[in-house]
Coordinates of C-alpha atoms in Angstrom, one line a residue:
X1 CA -19.3 9.4 20.2
X2 CA -19.7 5.7 20.8
X3 CA -19.5 2.3 19.1
X4 CA -22.3 -0.3 19.1
X5 CA -22.7 -3.9 17.9
X6 CA -25.5 -6.4 18.0
X7 CA -25.3 -10.0 16.9
X8 CA -27.8 -12.9 16.6
X9 CA -25.7 -16.0 15.9
X10 CA -25.9 -19.8 15.8
X11 CA -22.9 -20.1 18.2
X12 CA -21.8 -18.3 21.3
X13 CA -21.3 -14.6 20.4
X14 CA -19.2 -13.4 23.3
X15 CA -15.9 -13.6 21.4
X16 CA -17.4 -11.9 18.3
X17 CA -18.7 -9.0 20.4
X18 CA -15.4 -8.6 22.2
X19 CA -13.4 -8.6 18.9
X20 CA -15.9 -6.2 17.4
X21 CA -15.4 -3.8 20.3
X22 CA -11.7 -3.9 19.7
X23 CA -12.2 -2.8 16.1
X24 CA -14.5 0.1 17.3
X25 CA -12.3 1.2 20.2
X26 CA -11.5 4.4 18.3
X27 CA -15.2 5.4 18.9
X28 CA -14.9 5.4 22.7
X29 CA -12.2 4.8 25.2
X30 CA -14.1 5.7 28.4
X31 CA -16.0 2.5 29.0
X32 CA -17.0 -0.8 27.5
X33 CA -19.8 -3.3 28.0
X34 CA -21.2 -6.5 26.7
X35 CA -24.6 -8.2 27.3
X36 CA -25.5 -11.6 26.0
X37 CA -28.8 -13.3 26.0
X38 CA -29.5 -17.0 26.7
X39 CA -33.3 -17.5 26.5
X40 CA -34.8 -15.4 29.2
X41 CA -31.6 -14.5 31.0
X42 CA -29.2 -11.6 30.3
X43 CA -25.5 -11.8 31.3
X44 CA -23.7 -8.5 31.6
X45 CA -20.3 -7.1 32.2
X46 CA -19.3 -3.5 31.8
X47 CA -16.8 -1.1 33.4
X48 CA -14.7 2.0 32.8
X49 CA -11.6 1.6 30.6
X50 CA -10.4 0.1 27.3
X51 CA -11.9 -3.1 26.0
X52 CA -8.8 -5.1 26.7
X53 CA -8.8 -4.0 30.3
X54 CA -12.5 -4.3 31.1
X55 CA -12.8 -7.9 30.0
X56 CA -10.9 -10.8 31.5
X57 CA -11.2 -14.5 30.9
X58 CA -13.6 -15.1 33.7
X59 CA -15.9 -12.3 32.5
X60 CA -16.0 -13.8 29.0
X61 CA -16.8 -17.2 30.3
X62 CA -19.8 -15.8 32.1
X63 CA -21.2 -14.1 28.9
X64 CA -23.1 -17.0 27.5
X65 CA -25.7 -17.1 24.8
X66 CA -26.1 -16.9 21.0
X67 CA -27.2 -13.3 20.9
X68 CA -26.0 -10.1 22.4
X69 CA -25.1 -6.4 22.2
X70 CA -22.0 -4.5 23.0
X71 CA -20.9 -0.8 23.4
X72 CA -17.8 1.4 23.7
X73 CA -18.4 4.8 25.2
X74 CA -17.1 8.3 25.3
X75 CA -19.3 10.5 27.4
X76 CA -20.9 13.6 25.8
X77 CA -23.9 13.5 28.1
X78 CA -23.8 12.3 31.7
X79 CA -20.6 11.6 33.6
X80 CA -17.8 9.2 33.4
X81 CA -19.1 7.1 36.3
X82 CA -19.0 3.4 35.6
X83 CA -22.7 3.2 36.5
X84 CA -23.3 5.0 33.2
X85 CA -21.3 2.5 31.1
X86 CA -23.6 0.8 28.6
X87 CA -25.6 -1.2 27.8
X88 CA -28.4 -0.2 30.2
X89 CA -31.1 -2.5 31.5
X90 CA -34.7 -2.3 32.5
X91 CA -36.8 -5.3 33.7
X92 CA -40.2 -4.1 32.5
X93 CA -41.6 -5.0 30.1
X94 CA -40.0 -8.4 29.3
X95 CA -36.5 -7.2 30.1
X96 CA -34.6 -4.9 27.7
X97 CA -31.0 -3.9 27.3
X98 CA -29.8 -1.0 25.1
X99 CA -26.7 0.6 23.7
X100 CA -26.8 4.0 22.1
X101 CA -24.6 6.1 19.9
X102 CA -25.5 9.8 19.7
X103 CA -27.2 12.4 21.9
X104 CA -30.8 13.2 22.6
X105 CA -31.5 16.9 22.5
X106 CA -34.7 16.8 24.4
X107 CA -33.6 14.5 27.2
X108 CA -34.7 16.8 30.0
X109 CA -38.2 17.1 28.6
X110 CA -38.4 13.3 28.3
X111 CA -37.3 12.8 31.9
X112 CA -40.2 15.0 33.0
X113 CA -42.6 13.1 30.8
X114 CA -41.4 9.8 32.2
X115 CA -41.8 11.0 35.8
X116 CA -45.2 12.6 35.4
X117 CA -46.8 10.4 32.7
X118 CA -44.9 7.2 32.1
X119 CA -44.2 6.5 35.8
X120 CA -40.7 5.4 35.1
X121 CA -37.5 6.2 37.0
X122 CA -34.2 7.2 35.4
X123 CA -31.3 6.5 37.8
X124 CA -28.4 8.2 36.0
X125 CA -27.8 11.4 34.0
X126 CA -27.3 9.5 30.8
X127 CA -29.6 10.3 27.9
X128 CA -29.1 6.7 26.8
X129 CA -31.0 5.5 29.9
X130 CA -33.7 8.0 29.0
X131 CA -33.9 6.5 25.5
X132 CA -34.1 3.0 26.9
X133 CA -37.0 3.9 29.2
X134 CA -38.9 5.7 26.4
X135 CA -38.5 2.5 24.2
X136 CA -39.6 0.3 27.1
X137 CA -42.6 2.4 27.8
X138 CA -43.7 2.4 24.2
X139 CA -43.3 -1.4 23.9
X140 CA -45.3 -1.8 27.0
X141 CA -48.1 0.3 25.5
X142 CA -48.2 -1.5 22.2
X143 CA -48.1 -5.0 23.7
X144 CA -50.5 -4.5 26.6
X145 CA -52.8 -7.6 27.1
X146 CA -51.3 -9.2 24.0
X147 CA -48.4 -11.5 23.0
X148 CA -45.4 -9.4 21.8
X149 CA -44.8 -9.6 18.0
X150 CA -42.5 -7.7 15.6
X151 CA -45.3 -5.3 14.5
X152 CA -45.7 -4.2 18.1
X153 CA -42.0 -3.6 18.4
X154 CA -41.9 -1.5 15.1
X155 CA -45.0 0.5 16.3
X156 CA -43.1 1.2 19.5
X157 CA -40.0 2.5 17.5
X158 CA -42.4 4.8 15.5
X159 CA -43.5 6.3 18.9
X160 CA -39.8 6.7 19.9
X161 CA -39.2 8.6 16.7
X162 CA -42.1 10.9 17.5
X163 CA -41.0 11.6 21.1
X164 CA -37.2 11.7 20.8
X165 CA -35.1 14.4 19.1
X166 CA -31.5 14.4 18.3
X167 CA -29.1 11.7 17.0
X168 CA -29.4 8.0 17.9
X169 CA -28.2 4.8 16.5
X170 CA -29.4 2.0 18.8
X171 CA -29.0 -1.7 19.4
X172 CA -31.3 -3.4 21.9
X173 CA -32.1 -6.9 23.1
X174 CA -35.6 -8.0 24.3
X175 CA -35.3 -11.0 26.5
X176 CA -36.4 -14.3 24.9
X177 CA -37.4 -12.4 21.8
X178 CA -34.6 -10.9 19.7
X179 CA -32.3 -8.0 18.6
X180 CA -33.7 -4.6 17.7
X181 CA -31.7 -1.9 15.9
X182 CA -32.8 1.5 14.7
X183 CA -31.5 4.8 13.5
X184 CA -33.0 8.3 14.0
X185 CA -35.1 9.9 11.2
X186 CA -32.1 12.1 10.1
X187 CA -29.6 9.2 10.0
X188 CA -27.0 11.4 11.7
X189 CA -25.0 8.5 13.3
X190 CA -24.0 5.5 11.2
X191 CA -25.4 1.9 11.5
X192 CA -24.8 -1.0 9.1
X193 CA -26.2 -4.5 8.7
X194 CA -24.2 -7.7 7.8
X195 CA -24.7 -11.4 7.6
X196 CA -22.6 -14.6 7.6
X197 CA -23.6 -18.0 6.3
X198 CA -22.6 -20.8 8.7
X199 CA -23.1 -24.5 8.8
X200 CA -25.9 -24.0 11.4
X201 CA -27.6 -21.1 9.4
X202 CA -27.4 -17.4 8.8
X203 CA -26.0 -15.1 11.5
X204 CA -26.7 -11.3 11.5
X205 CA -24.8 -8.3 12.8
X206 CA -25.5 -4.6 13.1
X207 CA -22.6 -2.2 14.0
X208 CA -21.6 1.4 13.9
X209 CA -19.0 0.9 11.1
X210 CA -18.5 -1.6 8.3
X211 CA -15.0 -2.4 9.4
X212 CA -16.4 -4.4 12.3
X213 CA -18.2 -6.6 9.8
X214 CA -15.0 -7.1 7.7
X215 CA -12.9 -8.1 10.7
X216 CA -15.5 -10.5 12.1
X217 CA -16.1 -12.2 8.7
X218 CA -19.6 -10.8 7.9
X219 CA -20.8 -9.7 4.5
X220 CA -22.1 -6.2 4.5
X221 CA -25.7 -6.0 3.3
X222 CA -26.5 -2.3 3.6
X223 CA -26.8 0.7 5.9
X224 CA -29.8 1.0 8.2
X225 CA -31.9 3.7 6.6
X226 CA -32.8 6.9 8.5
X227 CA -35.9 6.1 10.6
X228 CA -35.8 2.4 9.8
X229 CA -35.9 -0.3 12.4
X230 CA -34.4 -3.8 12.1
X231 CA -35.5 -6.8 14.1
X232 CA -33.9 -10.2 14.2
X233 CA -35.5 -12.8 16.3
X234 CA -33.6 -15.4 18.2
X235 CA -34.2 -18.0 15.5
X236 CA -32.5 -15.7 13.0
X237 CA -35.5 -14.4 11.1
X238 CA -34.9 -10.9 9.7
X239 CA -37.5 -8.2 9.7
X240 CA -37.4 -4.5 8.8
X241 CA -39.8 -1.5 8.6
X242 CA -39.6 2.2 7.9
X243 CA -40.9 3.7 11.2
X244 CA -40.8 7.4 10.4
X245 CA -42.8 9.4 7.8
X246 CA -40.3 12.2 7.9
X247 CA -37.1 10.3 7.3
X248 CA -34.3 12.0 5.4
X249 CA -30.6 11.2 5.4
X250 CA -28.4 13.9 7.0
X251 CA -25.3 11.8 7.7
X252 CA -22.8 13.5 10.0
X253 CA -20.0 14.8 7.7
X254 CA -17.5 14.8 10.5
X255 CA -17.6 10.9 10.4
X256 CA -15.8 11.2 7.1
X257 CA -13.4 13.9 8.3
X258 CA -12.3 12.3 11.5
X259 CA -14.5 9.9 13.5
X260 CA -14.7 6.8 11.3
X261 CA -11.9 4.4 10.5
X262 CA -10.6 4.9 7.0
X263 CA -11.4 1.3 6.0
X264 CA -15.1 1.8 6.8
X265 CA -17.9 2.6 4.3
X266 CA -20.7 4.8 5.6
X267 CA -23.9 5.3 3.7
X268 CA -22.3 4.0 0.5
X269 CA -19.2 6.2 0.8
X270 CA -15.7 5.0 1.4
X271 CA -14.2 7.0 4.2
X272 CA -10.7 6.5 2.8
X273 CA -11.6 7.6 -0.7
X274 CA -13.3 10.7 0.7
X275 CA -10.2 11.7 2.6
X276 CA -8.1 11.3 -0.6
X277 CA -10.6 13.6 -2.3
X278 CA -10.4 16.1 0.5
X279 CA -6.6 16.2 -0.1
X280 CA -7.2 16.9 -3.8
X281 CA -9.6 19.7 -3.1
X282 CA -7.2 21.2 -0.6
X283 CA -4.4 21.0 -3.1
X284 CA -6.6 23.0 -5.6
X285 CA -7.1 25.7 -3.0
X286 CA -3.4 25.9 -2.2
X287 CA -2.6 26.1 -5.8
X288 CA -5.0 29.1 -6.2
X289 CA -4.2 31.0 -3.0
X290 CA -0.6 30.1 -2.1
X291 CA 1.2 30.5 -5.4
X292 CA 3.8 32.7 -3.7
X293 CA 4.8 30.2 -1.0
X294 CA 7.7 27.8 -1.4
X295 CA 6.8 24.4 0.2
X296 CA 9.6 21.8 0.4
X297 CA 7.7 18.9 2.1
X298 CA 4.3 17.8 3.1
X299 CA 4.0 16.1 6.5
X300 CA 0.8 14.6 8.0
X301 CA -0.1 14.8 11.6
X302 CA -0.8 11.1 12.4
X303 CA -3.1 9.3 11.9
X304 CA -6.3 10.5 10.3
X305 CA -4.8 13.1 8.0
X306 CA -2.5 10.7 6.1
X307 CA -4.7 10.1 3.1
X308 CA -5.5 13.8 2.6
X309 CA -1.8 14.8 3.0
X310 CA -0.6 12.1 0.6
X311 CA -3.1 13.1 -2.1
X312 CA -2.3 16.8 -1.6
X313 CA 1.4 16.1 -2.0
X314 CA 0.8 14.1 -5.2
X315 CA -1.4 16.7 -6.7
X316 CA 1.1 19.5 -5.9
X317 CA 4.1 17.5 -7.0
X318 CA 5.7 17.8 -3.5
X319 CA 7.6 15.4 -1.4
X320 CA 5.5 13.5 1.2
X321 CA 7.3 12.5 4.4
X322 CA 6.4 11.0 7.8
X323 CA 7.8 13.6 10.2
X324 CA 6.2 12.5 13.4
X325 CA 6.5 9.2 15.2
X326 CA 3.4 8.3 17.2
X327 CA 3.4 6.5 20.5
X328 CA 0.4 4.2 20.1
X329 CA 0.1 3.5 23.8
X330 CA -1.2 7.0 24.5
X331 CA -5.0 7.8 24.0
X332 CA -6.3 9.9 21.2
X333 CA -6.1 13.5 22.4
X334 CA -9.4 14.6 20.7
X335 CA -11.5 12.2 22.8
X336 CA -9.6 12.7 26.1
X337 CA -11.8 14.6 28.6
X338 CA -10.1 17.5 30.3
X339 CA -7.9 20.1 28.7
X340 CA -5.0 19.4 31.1
X341 CA -4.9 15.7 30.1
X342 CA -5.2 16.7 26.4
X343 CA -2.3 19.1 26.6
X344 CA 0.0 16.7 28.5
X345 CA -0.8 13.9 26.1
X346 CA 0.3 15.7 22.9
X347 CA 4.0 15.7 23.9
X348 CA 3.9 12.1 25.1
X349 CA 2.2 11.1 21.9
X350 CA 4.2 12.6 19.0
X351 CA 7.9 13.0 18.5
X352 CA 9.4 14.8 15.4
X353 CA 12.1 13.3 13.1
X354 CA 14.6 16.2 13.0
X355 CA 16.0 15.5 9.5
X356 CA 12.6 16.0 7.9
X357 CA 12.2 19.5 9.4
X358 CA 15.7 21.0 9.6
X359 CA 16.1 24.0 7.2
X360 CA 12.8 23.2 5.3
X361 CA 9.6 25.0 4.6
X362 CA 7.2 22.4 6.0
X363 CA 3.4 22.1 5.2
X364 CA 1.7 20.3 8.1
X365 CA -1.6 18.7 7.3
X366 CA -4.2 17.8 9.8
X367 CA -7.8 16.5 9.4
X368 CA -9.2 19.4 11.4
X369 CA -8.5 22.0 14.1
X370 CA -10.9 21.7 17.0
X371 CA -9.5 23.2 20.2
X372 CA -6.1 24.0 18.7
X373 CA -4.1 22.5 21.6
X374 CA -2.6 19.8 19.4
X375 CA -2.0 22.2 16.5
X376 CA -0.2 24.8 18.6
X377 CA 2.2 22.3 20.2
X378 CA 2.9 20.5 16.9
X379 CA 3.8 23.7 15.2
X380 CA 6.2 24.5 18.0
X381 CA 7.7 20.9 17.7
X382 CA 8.3 21.6 14.0
X383 CA 10.1 24.8 14.8
X384 CA 12.1 23.2 17.6
X385 CA 13.2 20.5 15.1
X386 CA 14.7 23.2 12.9
X387 CA 11.9 24.0 10.3
X388 CA 12.5 27.3 8.4
X389 CA 8.8 28.0 7.8
X390 CA 5.8 26.1 9.2
X391 CA 2.6 26.2 7.2
X392 CA -0.5 24.5 8.4
X393 CA -3.4 23.1 6.3
X394 CA -6.7 21.7 7.7
X395 CA -8.5 19.2 5.5
X396 CA -11.8 20.3 7.1
X397 CA -13.4 23.8 7.4
X398 CA -13.1 25.8 10.6
X399 CA -14.9 24.2 13.5
X400 CA -16.9 27.2 14.8
X401 CA -20.0 25.6 16.4
X402 CA -20.6 23.0 19.1
X403 CA -21.7 19.5 18.1
X404 CA -24.8 18.4 19.9
X405 CA -25.3 15.1 18.3
X406 CA -22.8 13.0 20.1
X407 CA -19.3 14.4 19.4
X408 CA -17.1 16.0 22.1
X409 CA -17.4 19.6 21.0
X410 CA -19.8 21.0 23.6
X411 CA -18.5 24.4 24.3
X412 CA -18.0 27.4 22.0
X413 CA -15.3 28.8 24.3
X414 CA -13.3 25.6 23.7
X415 CA -13.4 25.9 19.9
X416 CA -10.4 27.8 18.5
X417 CA -12.2 29.1 15.4
X418 CA -15.2 30.5 17.2
X419 CA -15.1 34.3 17.0
X420 CA -11.7 34.3 15.3
X421 CA -10.6 35.0 11.7
X422 CA -8.3 32.7 9.9
X423 CA -5.4 35.1 10.5
X424 CA -6.1 35.2 14.2
X425 CA -6.2 31.4 14.3
X426 CA -2.9 31.2 12.4
X427 CA -1.3 33.5 15.0
X428 CA -2.8 31.5 17.9
X429 CA -1.3 28.2 16.7
X430 CA 2.0 29.9 15.8
X431 CA 2.1 29.0 12.1
X432 CA 3.5 31.1 9.3
X433 CA 0.4 30.6 7.2
X434 CA -2.9 28.7 7.6
X435 CA -5.4 27.4 5.0
X436 CA -8.7 25.6 5.6
X437 CA -10.8 23.4 3.3
X438 CA -13.9 25.0 2.0
X439 CA -17.2 23.5 3.3
X440 CA -18.7 23.4 -0.3
X441 CA -15.6 21.4 -1.4
X442 CA -15.9 19.0 1.5
X443 CA -19.6 18.3 0.8
X444 CA -18.8 17.8 -2.9
X445 CA -16.0 15.4 -2.0
X446 CA -18.4 13.1 0.0
X447 CA -21.3 13.5 -2.4
X448 CA -19.1 12.5 -5.4
X449 CA -18.9 9.0 -4.1
X450 CA -22.6 8.6 -3.5
X451 CA -24.7 11.2 -5.4
X452 CA -27.9 9.9 -3.7
X453 CA -26.9 11.7 -0.6
X454 CA -28.4 15.1 -0.7
X455 CA -27.7 16.7 2.7
X456 CA -25.4 16.3 5.6
X457 CA -25.2 17.4 9.2
X458 CA -22.5 20.0 9.0
X459 CA -23.5 21.8 12.2
X460 CA -20.0 22.0 13.7
X461 CA -19.0 24.0 10.5
X462 CA -22.0 26.0 9.6
X463 CA -24.1 26.1 12.8
X464 CA -27.2 24.6 11.1
X465 CA -28.7 21.9 13.3
X466 CA -30.8 19.5 11.2
X467 CA -33.2 18.6 14.1
X468 CA -34.4 22.2 14.2
X469 CA -34.7 22.3 18.0
X470 CA -31.3 23.9 19.0
X471 CA -31.5 27.5 20.4
X472 CA -29.4 29.7 22.5
X473 CA -31.1 28.4 25.7
X474 CA -30.2 24.8 24.9
X475 CA -26.6 25.8 23.9
X476 CA -26.0 27.7 27.1
X477 CA -27.3 24.8 29.1
X478 CA -25.0 22.2 27.6
X479 CA -22.0 24.5 27.8
X480 CA -22.7 24.9 31.5
X481 CA -22.7 21.2 32.1
X482 CA -20.5 19.5 29.5
X483 CA -17.4 21.6 29.1
X484 CA -14.0 20.3 30.2
X485 CA -14.2 22.1 33.6
X486 CA -17.5 20.4 34.4
X487 CA -16.6 16.8 33.5
X488 CA -16.7 14.4 36.4
X489 CA -14.4 11.5 36.7
X490 CA -15.8 8.9 39.0
X491 CA -14.1 5.5 38.7
X492 CA -16.1 2.5 39.6
X493 CA -17.2 -0.9 38.6
X494 CA -20.5 -2.3 37.3
X495 CA -20.6 -6.0 36.5
X496 CA -23.8 -8.0 37.0
X497 CA -25.7 -11.0 35.8
X498 CA -29.4 -10.2 35.3
X499 CA -31.7 -13.3 35.6
X500 CA -35.2 -12.5 34.6
X501 CA -36.5 -15.7 36.2
X502 CA -34.7 -14.8 39.5
X503 CA -33.2 -18.3 39.5
X504 CA -29.6 -17.2 39.7
X505 CA -28.6 -13.7 40.6
X506 CA -24.8 -14.1 40.1
X507 CA -22.2 -12.1 41.9
X508 CA -20.8 -8.6 41.5
X509 CA -17.2 -8.7 40.2
X510 CA -14.4 -6.9 41.9
X511 CA -12.3 -4.4 39.9
X512 CA -9.1 -5.9 38.7
X513 CA -9.9 -9.3 40.1

């Protein structure tokens, strides 16, 4: 799960990229990076940490140029080493930098191909560096003995689509040429296009979510289509082409459940409105199946579940109350690597308001239950605060399968619902009763806002992987390398200026300087 932005402007873009990353911080808290382009020279700064901590005034001053890309990262492939912070850079051909949201499912195969056939070297364990080298190799092939043009770039993206499997939304800069953005043929991860009219001309932006466009003052044009590539040259000329003959939208449904900000619109669907509809569907199921239960109050588990909990309470005619106060200076538990950190964080993060629980039958509503750590502790908090009965509702279906397309759900043994019945899950989290949203209802809720969407990636709920290449061998492999116990934490710094003319090499920044 990552956030990406690319801008071609008429003025310096460093502040726009920084502000955009702040808006997309929820998509990754592990690392952040910005690369700007001034003619034939790239300027880069990236490091582990939150956006506000990675970039200081002197870093921003060094990021010159009217075009650039930026990235916030949470690792699902590779390690947490700062060397794997994005964007990545290759110097041949032309000089290319790239930021990637998603996960390649055939990364190992591609590494072998690059070593044996493409004669390219990958220096990290990141699949994003693999993707960059595939793109660079294909651009080199299409432009050999010729002057690079947009048709060659689009031909290269077509070759990337043929070689790469999995989920990828990409922003890349080609030195002295322009901004490239593309989305995998299934459109699993989101990517939107916007523009702004300025006194000097039109500026363009591509970003993971529409909220970045709103905050930065850009008008949203549309989503990048599955398999489509967008190219904006440094003069601001806009080009696009469908680069896959098998493109079909299978947007990740978990974006609507949890990942995206509620004020975003993805593939024509309001995330906020979808979450309201999820609450309505869940209320219908509670009305059907829990007629015998006396519920006094509906309490959301902050923050993502609020719209669903509010609509549920309205539909059932129940009181809605804020029962937990959130410490906003603690990281989101879902995207914190390591079970020990995740467990410790829950108690630091939420504190119950006793008067909303004491002597009441409480219905807690969460967006989903993944590992169950948060759910278990929150149920116990409600009991400790004096609740008579604690019921639990999930606005999403049971998460029973790993996500292999860029979300931190790699291991079946880490998923509470895998191999357990609803009653067993209820007992595990300590609730008096548990109810889940139905998958059919969830799909209907999203489709209702855009009937043109026919299919979704629902793999974490139904185990059906839209790329068609996931088998037990692959699943076992990722579970052996990407589970909590295997995550590596290697702090470090990576801040460089990359000059393609070798005129000025810059200096490596020191951490915290």
